[in-house]
PDB file of C-alpha atoms in Angstrom:
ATOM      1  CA  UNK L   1      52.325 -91.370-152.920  1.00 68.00           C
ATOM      2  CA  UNK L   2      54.929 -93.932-153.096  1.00 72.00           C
ATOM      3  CA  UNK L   3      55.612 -95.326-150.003  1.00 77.00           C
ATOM      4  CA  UNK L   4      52.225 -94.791-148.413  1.00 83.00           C
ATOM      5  CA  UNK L   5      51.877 -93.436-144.142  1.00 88.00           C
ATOM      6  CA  UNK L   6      53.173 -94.694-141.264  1.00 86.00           C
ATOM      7  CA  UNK L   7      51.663 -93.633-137.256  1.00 88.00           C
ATOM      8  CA  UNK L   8      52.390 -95.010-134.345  1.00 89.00           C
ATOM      9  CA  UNK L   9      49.531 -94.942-131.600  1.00 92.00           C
ATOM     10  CA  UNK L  10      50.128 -95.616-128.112  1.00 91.00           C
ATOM     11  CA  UNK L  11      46.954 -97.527-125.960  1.00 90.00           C
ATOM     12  CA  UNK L  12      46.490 -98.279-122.274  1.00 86.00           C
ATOM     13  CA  UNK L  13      45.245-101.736-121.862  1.00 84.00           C
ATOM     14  CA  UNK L  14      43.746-102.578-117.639  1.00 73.00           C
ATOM     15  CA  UNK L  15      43.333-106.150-116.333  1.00 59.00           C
ATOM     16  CA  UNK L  16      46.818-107.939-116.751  1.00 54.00           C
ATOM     17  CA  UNK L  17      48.168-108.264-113.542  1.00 54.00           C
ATOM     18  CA  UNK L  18      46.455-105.096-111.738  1.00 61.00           C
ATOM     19  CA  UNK L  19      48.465-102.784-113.601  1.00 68.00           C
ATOM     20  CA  UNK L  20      48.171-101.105-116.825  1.00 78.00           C
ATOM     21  CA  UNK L  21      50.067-102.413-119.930  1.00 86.00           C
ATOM     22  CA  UNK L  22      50.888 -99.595-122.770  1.00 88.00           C
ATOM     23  CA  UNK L  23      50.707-101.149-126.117  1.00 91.00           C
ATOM     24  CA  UNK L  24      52.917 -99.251-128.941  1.00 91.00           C
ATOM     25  CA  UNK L  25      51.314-100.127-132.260  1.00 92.00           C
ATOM     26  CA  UNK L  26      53.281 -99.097-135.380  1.00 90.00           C
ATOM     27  CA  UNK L  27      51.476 -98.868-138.493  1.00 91.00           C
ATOM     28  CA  UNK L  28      52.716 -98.698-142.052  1.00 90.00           C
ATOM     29  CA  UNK L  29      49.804 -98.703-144.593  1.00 91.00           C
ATOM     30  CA  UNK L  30      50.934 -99.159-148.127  1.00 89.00           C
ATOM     31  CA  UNK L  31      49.558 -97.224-151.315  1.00 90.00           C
ATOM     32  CA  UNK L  32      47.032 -99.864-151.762  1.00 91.00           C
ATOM     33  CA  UNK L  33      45.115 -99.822-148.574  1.00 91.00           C
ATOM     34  CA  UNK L  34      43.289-101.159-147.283  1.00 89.00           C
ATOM     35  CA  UNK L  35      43.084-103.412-150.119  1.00 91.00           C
ATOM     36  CA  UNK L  36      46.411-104.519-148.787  1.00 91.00           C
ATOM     37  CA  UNK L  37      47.365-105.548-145.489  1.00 91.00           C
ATOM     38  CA  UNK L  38      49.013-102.722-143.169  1.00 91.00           C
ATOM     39  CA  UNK L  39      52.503-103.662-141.628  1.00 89.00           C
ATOM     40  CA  UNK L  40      52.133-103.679-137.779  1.00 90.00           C
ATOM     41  CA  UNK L  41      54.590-103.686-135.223  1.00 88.00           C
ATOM     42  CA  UNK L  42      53.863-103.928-131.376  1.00 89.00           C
ATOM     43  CA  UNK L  43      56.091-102.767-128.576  1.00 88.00           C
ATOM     44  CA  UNK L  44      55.557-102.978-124.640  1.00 88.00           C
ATOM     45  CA  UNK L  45      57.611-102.308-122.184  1.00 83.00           C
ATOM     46  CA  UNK L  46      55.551-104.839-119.902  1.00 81.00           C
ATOM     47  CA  UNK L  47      55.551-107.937-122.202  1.00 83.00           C
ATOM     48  CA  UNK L  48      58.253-110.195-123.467  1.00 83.00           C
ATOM     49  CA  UNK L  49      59.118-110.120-127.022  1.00 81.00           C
ATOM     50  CA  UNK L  50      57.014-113.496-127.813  1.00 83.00           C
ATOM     51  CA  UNK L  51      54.081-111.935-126.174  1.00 86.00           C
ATOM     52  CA  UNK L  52      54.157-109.117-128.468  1.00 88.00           C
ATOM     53  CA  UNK L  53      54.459-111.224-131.280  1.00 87.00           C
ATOM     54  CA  UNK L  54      51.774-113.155-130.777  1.00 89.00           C
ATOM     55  CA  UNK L  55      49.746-109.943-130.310  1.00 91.00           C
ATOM     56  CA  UNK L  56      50.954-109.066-133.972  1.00 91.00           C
ATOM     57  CA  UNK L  57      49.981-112.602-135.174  1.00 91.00           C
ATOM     58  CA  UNK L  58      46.598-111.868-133.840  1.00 92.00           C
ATOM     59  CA  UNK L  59      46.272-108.541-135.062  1.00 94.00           C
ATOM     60  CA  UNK L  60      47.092-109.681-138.958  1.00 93.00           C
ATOM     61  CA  UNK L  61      44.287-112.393-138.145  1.00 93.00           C
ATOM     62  CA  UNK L  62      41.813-109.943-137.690  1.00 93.00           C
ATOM     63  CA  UNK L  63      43.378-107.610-140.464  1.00 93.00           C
ATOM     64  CA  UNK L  64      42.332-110.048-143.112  1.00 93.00           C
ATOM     65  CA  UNK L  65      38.998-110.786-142.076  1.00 92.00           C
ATOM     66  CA  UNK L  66      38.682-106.765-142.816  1.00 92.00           C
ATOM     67  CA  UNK L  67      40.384-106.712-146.255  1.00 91.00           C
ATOM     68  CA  UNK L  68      39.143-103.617-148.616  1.00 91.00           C
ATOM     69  CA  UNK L  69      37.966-101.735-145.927  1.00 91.00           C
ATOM     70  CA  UNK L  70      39.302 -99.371-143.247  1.00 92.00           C
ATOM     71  CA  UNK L  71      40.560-101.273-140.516  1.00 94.00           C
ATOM     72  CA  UNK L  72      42.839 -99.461-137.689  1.00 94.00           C
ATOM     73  CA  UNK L  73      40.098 -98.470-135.592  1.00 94.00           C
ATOM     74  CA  UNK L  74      38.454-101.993-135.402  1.00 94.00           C
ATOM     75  CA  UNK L  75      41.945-103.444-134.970  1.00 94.00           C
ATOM     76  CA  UNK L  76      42.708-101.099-131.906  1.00 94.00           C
ATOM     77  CA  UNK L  77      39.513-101.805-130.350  1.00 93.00           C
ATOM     78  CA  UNK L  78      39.707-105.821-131.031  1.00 93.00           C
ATOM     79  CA  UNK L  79      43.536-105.995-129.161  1.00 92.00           C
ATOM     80  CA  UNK L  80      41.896-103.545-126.363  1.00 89.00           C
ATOM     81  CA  UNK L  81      39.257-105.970-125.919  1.00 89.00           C
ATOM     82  CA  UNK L  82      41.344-109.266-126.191  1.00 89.00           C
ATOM     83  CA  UNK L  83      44.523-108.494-125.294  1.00 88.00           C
ATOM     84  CA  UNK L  84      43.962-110.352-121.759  1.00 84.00           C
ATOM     85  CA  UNK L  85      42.899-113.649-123.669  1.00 84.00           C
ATOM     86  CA  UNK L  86      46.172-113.099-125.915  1.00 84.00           C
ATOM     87  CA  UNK L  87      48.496-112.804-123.348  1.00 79.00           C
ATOM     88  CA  UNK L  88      46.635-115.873-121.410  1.00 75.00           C
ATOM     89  CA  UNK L  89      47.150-118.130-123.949  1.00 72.00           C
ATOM     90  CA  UNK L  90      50.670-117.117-124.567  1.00 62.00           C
ATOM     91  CA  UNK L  91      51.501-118.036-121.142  1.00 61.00           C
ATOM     92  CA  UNK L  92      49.647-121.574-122.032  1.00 57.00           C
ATOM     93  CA  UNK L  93      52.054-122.283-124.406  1.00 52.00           C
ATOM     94  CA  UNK L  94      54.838-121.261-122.599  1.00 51.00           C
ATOM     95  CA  UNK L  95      54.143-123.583-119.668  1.00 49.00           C
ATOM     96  CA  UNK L  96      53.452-126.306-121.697  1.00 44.00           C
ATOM     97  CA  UNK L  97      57.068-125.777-123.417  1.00 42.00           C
ATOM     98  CA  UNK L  98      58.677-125.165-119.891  1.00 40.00           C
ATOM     99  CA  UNK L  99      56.765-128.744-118.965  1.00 40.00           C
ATOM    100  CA  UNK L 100      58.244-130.238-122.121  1.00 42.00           C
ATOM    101  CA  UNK L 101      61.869-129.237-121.378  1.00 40.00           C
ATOM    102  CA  UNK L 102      62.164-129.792-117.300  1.00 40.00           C
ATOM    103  CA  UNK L 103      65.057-131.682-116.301  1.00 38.00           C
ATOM    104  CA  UNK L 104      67.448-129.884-118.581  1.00 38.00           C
ATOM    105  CA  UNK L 105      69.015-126.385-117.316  1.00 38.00           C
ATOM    106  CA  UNK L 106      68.901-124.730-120.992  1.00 48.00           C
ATOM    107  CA  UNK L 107      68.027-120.993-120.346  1.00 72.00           C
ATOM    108  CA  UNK L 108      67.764-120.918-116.377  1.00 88.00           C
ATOM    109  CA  UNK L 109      68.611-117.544-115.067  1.00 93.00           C
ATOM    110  CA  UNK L 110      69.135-116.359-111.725  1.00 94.00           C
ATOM    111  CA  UNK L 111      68.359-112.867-110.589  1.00 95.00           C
ATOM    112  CA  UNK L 112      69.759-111.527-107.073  1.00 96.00           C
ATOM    113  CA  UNK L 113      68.147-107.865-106.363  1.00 96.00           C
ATOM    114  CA  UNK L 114      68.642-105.589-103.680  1.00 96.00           C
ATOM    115  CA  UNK L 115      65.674-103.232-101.716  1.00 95.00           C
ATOM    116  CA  UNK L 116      66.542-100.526 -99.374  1.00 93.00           C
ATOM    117  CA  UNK L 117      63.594-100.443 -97.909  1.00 93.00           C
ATOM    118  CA  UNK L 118      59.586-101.746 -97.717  1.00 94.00           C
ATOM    119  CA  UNK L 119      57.241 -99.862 -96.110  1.00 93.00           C
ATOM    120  CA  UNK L 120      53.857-101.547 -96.493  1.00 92.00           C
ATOM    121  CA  UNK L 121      55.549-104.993 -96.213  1.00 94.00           C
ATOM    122  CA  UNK L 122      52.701-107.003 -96.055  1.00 94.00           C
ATOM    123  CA  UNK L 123      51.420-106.379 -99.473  1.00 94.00           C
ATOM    124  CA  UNK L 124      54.746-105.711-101.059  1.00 95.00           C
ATOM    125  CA  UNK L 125      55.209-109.394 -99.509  1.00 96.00           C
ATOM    126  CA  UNK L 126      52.244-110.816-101.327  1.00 95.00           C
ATOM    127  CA  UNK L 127      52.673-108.797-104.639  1.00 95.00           C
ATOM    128  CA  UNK L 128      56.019-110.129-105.012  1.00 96.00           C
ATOM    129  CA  UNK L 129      54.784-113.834-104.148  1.00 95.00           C
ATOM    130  CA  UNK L 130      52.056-113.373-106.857  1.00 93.00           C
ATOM    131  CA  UNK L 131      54.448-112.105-110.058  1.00 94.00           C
ATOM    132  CA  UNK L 132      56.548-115.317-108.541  1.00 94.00           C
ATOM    133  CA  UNK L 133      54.049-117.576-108.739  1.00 93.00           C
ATOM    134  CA  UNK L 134      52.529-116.453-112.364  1.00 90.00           C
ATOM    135  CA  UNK L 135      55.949-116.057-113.806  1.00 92.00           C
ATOM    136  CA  UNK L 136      57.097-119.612-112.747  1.00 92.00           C
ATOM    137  CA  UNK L 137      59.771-118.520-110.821  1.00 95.00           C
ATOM    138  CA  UNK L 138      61.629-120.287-107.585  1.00 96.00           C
ATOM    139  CA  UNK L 139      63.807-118.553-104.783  1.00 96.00           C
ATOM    140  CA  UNK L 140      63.674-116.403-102.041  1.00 97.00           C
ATOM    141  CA  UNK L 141      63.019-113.029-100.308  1.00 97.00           C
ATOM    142  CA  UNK L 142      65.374-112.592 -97.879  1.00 97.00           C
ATOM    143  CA  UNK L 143      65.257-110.344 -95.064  1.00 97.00           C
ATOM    144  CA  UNK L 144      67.983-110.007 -92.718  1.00 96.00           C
ATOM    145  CA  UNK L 145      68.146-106.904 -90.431  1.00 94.00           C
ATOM    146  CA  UNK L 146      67.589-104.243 -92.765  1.00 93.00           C
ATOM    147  CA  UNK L 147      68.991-106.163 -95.777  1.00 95.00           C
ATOM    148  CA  UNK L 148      65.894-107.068 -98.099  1.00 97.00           C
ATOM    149  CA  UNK L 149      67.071-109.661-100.902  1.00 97.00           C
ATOM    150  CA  UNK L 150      65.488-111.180-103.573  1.00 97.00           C
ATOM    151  CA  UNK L 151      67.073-114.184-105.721  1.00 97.00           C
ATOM    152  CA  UNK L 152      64.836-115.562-108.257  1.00 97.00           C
ATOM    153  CA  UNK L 153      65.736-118.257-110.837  1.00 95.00           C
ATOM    154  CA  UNK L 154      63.775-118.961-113.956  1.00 94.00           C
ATOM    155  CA  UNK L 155      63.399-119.041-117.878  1.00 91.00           C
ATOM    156  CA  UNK L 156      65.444-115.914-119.106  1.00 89.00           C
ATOM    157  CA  UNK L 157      62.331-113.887-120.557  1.00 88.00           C
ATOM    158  CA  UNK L 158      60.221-114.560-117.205  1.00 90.00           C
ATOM    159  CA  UNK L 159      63.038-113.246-115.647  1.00 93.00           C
ATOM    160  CA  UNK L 160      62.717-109.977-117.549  1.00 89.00           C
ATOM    161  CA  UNK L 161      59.152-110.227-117.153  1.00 90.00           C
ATOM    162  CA  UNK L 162      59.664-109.659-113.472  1.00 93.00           C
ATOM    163  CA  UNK L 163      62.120-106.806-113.470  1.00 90.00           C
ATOM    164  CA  UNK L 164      59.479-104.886-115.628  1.00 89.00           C
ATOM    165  CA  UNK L 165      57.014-105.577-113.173  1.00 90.00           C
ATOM    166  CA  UNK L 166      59.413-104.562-110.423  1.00 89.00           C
ATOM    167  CA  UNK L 167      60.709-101.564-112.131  1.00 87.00           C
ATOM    168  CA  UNK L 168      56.976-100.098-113.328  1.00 87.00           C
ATOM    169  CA  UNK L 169      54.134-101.292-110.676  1.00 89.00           C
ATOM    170  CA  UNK L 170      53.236 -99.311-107.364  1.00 90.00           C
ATOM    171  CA  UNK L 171      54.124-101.873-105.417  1.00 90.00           C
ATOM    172  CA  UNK L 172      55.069 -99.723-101.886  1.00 91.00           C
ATOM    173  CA  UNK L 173      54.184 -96.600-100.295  1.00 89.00           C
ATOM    174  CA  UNK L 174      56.048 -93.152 -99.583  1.00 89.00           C
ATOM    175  CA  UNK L 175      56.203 -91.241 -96.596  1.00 88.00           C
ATOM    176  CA  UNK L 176      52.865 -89.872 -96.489  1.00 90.00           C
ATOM    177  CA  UNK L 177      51.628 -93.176 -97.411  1.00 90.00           C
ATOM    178  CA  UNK L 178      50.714 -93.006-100.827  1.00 92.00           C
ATOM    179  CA  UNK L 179      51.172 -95.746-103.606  1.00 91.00           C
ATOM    180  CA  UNK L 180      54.642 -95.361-105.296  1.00 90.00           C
ATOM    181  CA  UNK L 181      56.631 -97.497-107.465  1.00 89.00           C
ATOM    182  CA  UNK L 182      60.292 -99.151-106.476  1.00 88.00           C
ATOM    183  CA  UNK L 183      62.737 -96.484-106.770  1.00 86.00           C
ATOM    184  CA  UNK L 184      65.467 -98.285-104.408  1.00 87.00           C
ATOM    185  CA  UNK L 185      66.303-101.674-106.577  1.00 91.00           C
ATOM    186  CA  UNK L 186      69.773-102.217-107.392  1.00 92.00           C
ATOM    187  CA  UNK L 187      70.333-105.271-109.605  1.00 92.00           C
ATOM    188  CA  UNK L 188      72.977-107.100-108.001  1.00 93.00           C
ATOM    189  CA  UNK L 189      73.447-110.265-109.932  1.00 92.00           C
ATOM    190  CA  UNK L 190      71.783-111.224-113.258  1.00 90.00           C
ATOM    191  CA  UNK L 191      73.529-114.532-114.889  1.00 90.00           C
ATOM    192  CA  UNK L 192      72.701-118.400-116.174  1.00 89.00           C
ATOM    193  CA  UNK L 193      72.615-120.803-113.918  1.00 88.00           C
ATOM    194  CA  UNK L 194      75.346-122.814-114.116  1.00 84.00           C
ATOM    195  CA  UNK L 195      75.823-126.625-113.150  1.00 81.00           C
ATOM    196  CA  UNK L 196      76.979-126.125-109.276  1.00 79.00           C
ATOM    197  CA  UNK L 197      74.057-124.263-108.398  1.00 84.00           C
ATOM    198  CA  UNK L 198      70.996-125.847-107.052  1.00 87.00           C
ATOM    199  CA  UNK L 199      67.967-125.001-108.382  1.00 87.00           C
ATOM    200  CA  UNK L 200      65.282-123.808-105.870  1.00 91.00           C
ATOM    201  CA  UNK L 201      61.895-126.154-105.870  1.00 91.00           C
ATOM    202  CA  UNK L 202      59.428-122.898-104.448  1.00 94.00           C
ATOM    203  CA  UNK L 203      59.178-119.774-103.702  1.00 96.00           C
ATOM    204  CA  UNK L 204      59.654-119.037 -99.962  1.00 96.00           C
ATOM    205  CA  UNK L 205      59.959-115.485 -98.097  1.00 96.00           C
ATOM    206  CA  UNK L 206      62.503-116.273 -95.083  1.00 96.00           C
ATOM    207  CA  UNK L 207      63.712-113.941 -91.943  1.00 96.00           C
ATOM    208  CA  UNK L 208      67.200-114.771 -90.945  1.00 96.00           C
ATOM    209  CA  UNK L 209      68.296-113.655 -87.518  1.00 95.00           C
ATOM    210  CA  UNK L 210      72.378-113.608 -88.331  1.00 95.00           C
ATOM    211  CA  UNK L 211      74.684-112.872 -91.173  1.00 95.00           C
ATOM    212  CA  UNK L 212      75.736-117.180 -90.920  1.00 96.00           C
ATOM    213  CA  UNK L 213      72.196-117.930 -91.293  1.00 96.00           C
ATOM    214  CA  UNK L 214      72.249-116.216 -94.234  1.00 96.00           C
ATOM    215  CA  UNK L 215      75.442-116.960 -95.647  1.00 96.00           C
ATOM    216  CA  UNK L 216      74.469-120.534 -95.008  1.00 95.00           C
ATOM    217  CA  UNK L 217      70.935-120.338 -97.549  1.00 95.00           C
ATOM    218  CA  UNK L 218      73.320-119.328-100.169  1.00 95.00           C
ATOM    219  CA  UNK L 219      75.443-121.921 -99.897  1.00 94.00           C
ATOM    220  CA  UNK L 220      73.208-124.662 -99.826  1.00 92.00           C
ATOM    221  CA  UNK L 221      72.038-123.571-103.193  1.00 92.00           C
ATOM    222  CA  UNK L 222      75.639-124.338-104.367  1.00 92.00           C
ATOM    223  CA  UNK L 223      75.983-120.006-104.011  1.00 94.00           C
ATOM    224  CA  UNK L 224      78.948-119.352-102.001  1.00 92.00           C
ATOM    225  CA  UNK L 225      80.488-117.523-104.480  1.00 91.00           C
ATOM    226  CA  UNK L 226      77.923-115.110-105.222  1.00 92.00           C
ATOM    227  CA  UNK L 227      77.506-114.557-101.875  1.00 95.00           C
ATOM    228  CA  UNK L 228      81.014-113.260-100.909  1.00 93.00           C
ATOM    229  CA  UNK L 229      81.253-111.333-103.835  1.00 92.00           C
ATOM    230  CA  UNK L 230      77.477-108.798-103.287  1.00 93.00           C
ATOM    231  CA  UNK L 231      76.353-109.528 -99.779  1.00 94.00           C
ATOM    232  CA  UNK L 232      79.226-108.337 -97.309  1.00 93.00           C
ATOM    233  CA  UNK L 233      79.268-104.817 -98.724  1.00 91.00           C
ATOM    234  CA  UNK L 234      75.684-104.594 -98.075  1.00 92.00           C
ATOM    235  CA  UNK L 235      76.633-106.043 -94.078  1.00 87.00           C
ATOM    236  CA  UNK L 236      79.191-102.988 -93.759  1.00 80.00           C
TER     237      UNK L 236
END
């Protein structure tokens, strides 16, 4: 009677990516609703905090255009609807603010993961090339005998962007050859580039046939140090 109600409802939203993205909308609607605007909060575990924010922004847009009347269920079907063009032209502004600020190193992160194993290599290949290529990111995936590596450098939140994908996508296969997702990652490395390191200009996947070979891609990239300190163990 005082405070009004508060529900959370949880929504599957298809398209972004191939994969499903679960929404968590929080709503808090005061005495005086709907002739007041309902609090909203939005969680997902597969966007970055500006992308849900934006969604939010968008979702108070279409609040008021529904002022004095019961709104939830249009809202949930409007951000089920649009969510794709949302998150699109979040991206859009990203870029252009990653375009604005090139040249400078503020907020580069580098990411060095570790895979036991991929079994449909092909497409786990090309999946990874794709999130790489949407998410602005440069690097490598490095295969060397039966060490798989991935280093990936980036702006910080992209670089979250990706472990999300990596952690909740079916991007392999299990034994009997069914779609599973990545339960062998170990995070090895996650840190700011500093001023040594060379930042990688593309994406590239690259076999090495010997330990030096490898050894040798790190320290071109100004690496060495991060190198000797993950990659031997993994040689043992």
């Amino acid at each position: 009677e005082t405070h009004g109600i508060s529900f959370r409802i949880q929504i599957g939203v298809k398209e972004l990516l191939d994969t499903d993205v679960l929404l968590k909308l929080l709503f808090h609607l005061p005495v005086n609703y709907p002739s007041t605007l309902p609090d909203i909060s939005v969680n997902s575990d597969q966007l970055t905090r500006a992308q849900c924010m934006d969604v939010k922004e968008k979702l108070l847009e279409q609040a008021k255009k529904h002022l004095s009347e019961p709104m939830v269920h249009d809202l949930i079907l409007w951000v089920q609807q649009h969510l794709k063009d949302v998150i699109k032209r979040s991206a859009t502004d990203c870029n252009e603010k990653t375009t604005l600020s090139e040249g400078t190193e503020d907020g580069i992160w580098m990411l060095l993961l570790h895979f036991d194993h991929m079994r449909a290599k092909a497409k786990y290949v090309k999946t990874v090339e794709k999130w790489a290529s949407h998410l602005r990111l440069t690097g490598r995936l490095m295969f060397m005998g039966k060490i798989i590596l991935i280093l990936l450098q980036g702006d910080r939140s992209s670089i979250k962007e990706y472990l999300i994908l990596q952690k909740t996508s079916k991007v392999d296969v299990d034994s009997s050859g069914k779609k599973c997702k990545e339960k062998m990652m170990r995070v090895l490395c996650e840190t700011e580039v500093q001023s040594q390191h060379k930042r990688f200009q593309t994406f590239e996947v690259k076999e090495y046939s010997t330990p030096e070979d490898l050894q040798k891609e790190f320290e071109t990239a100004g690496l060495k140090t991060l190198f000797s300190e993950f990659v031997p163990p993994l040689l043992k």
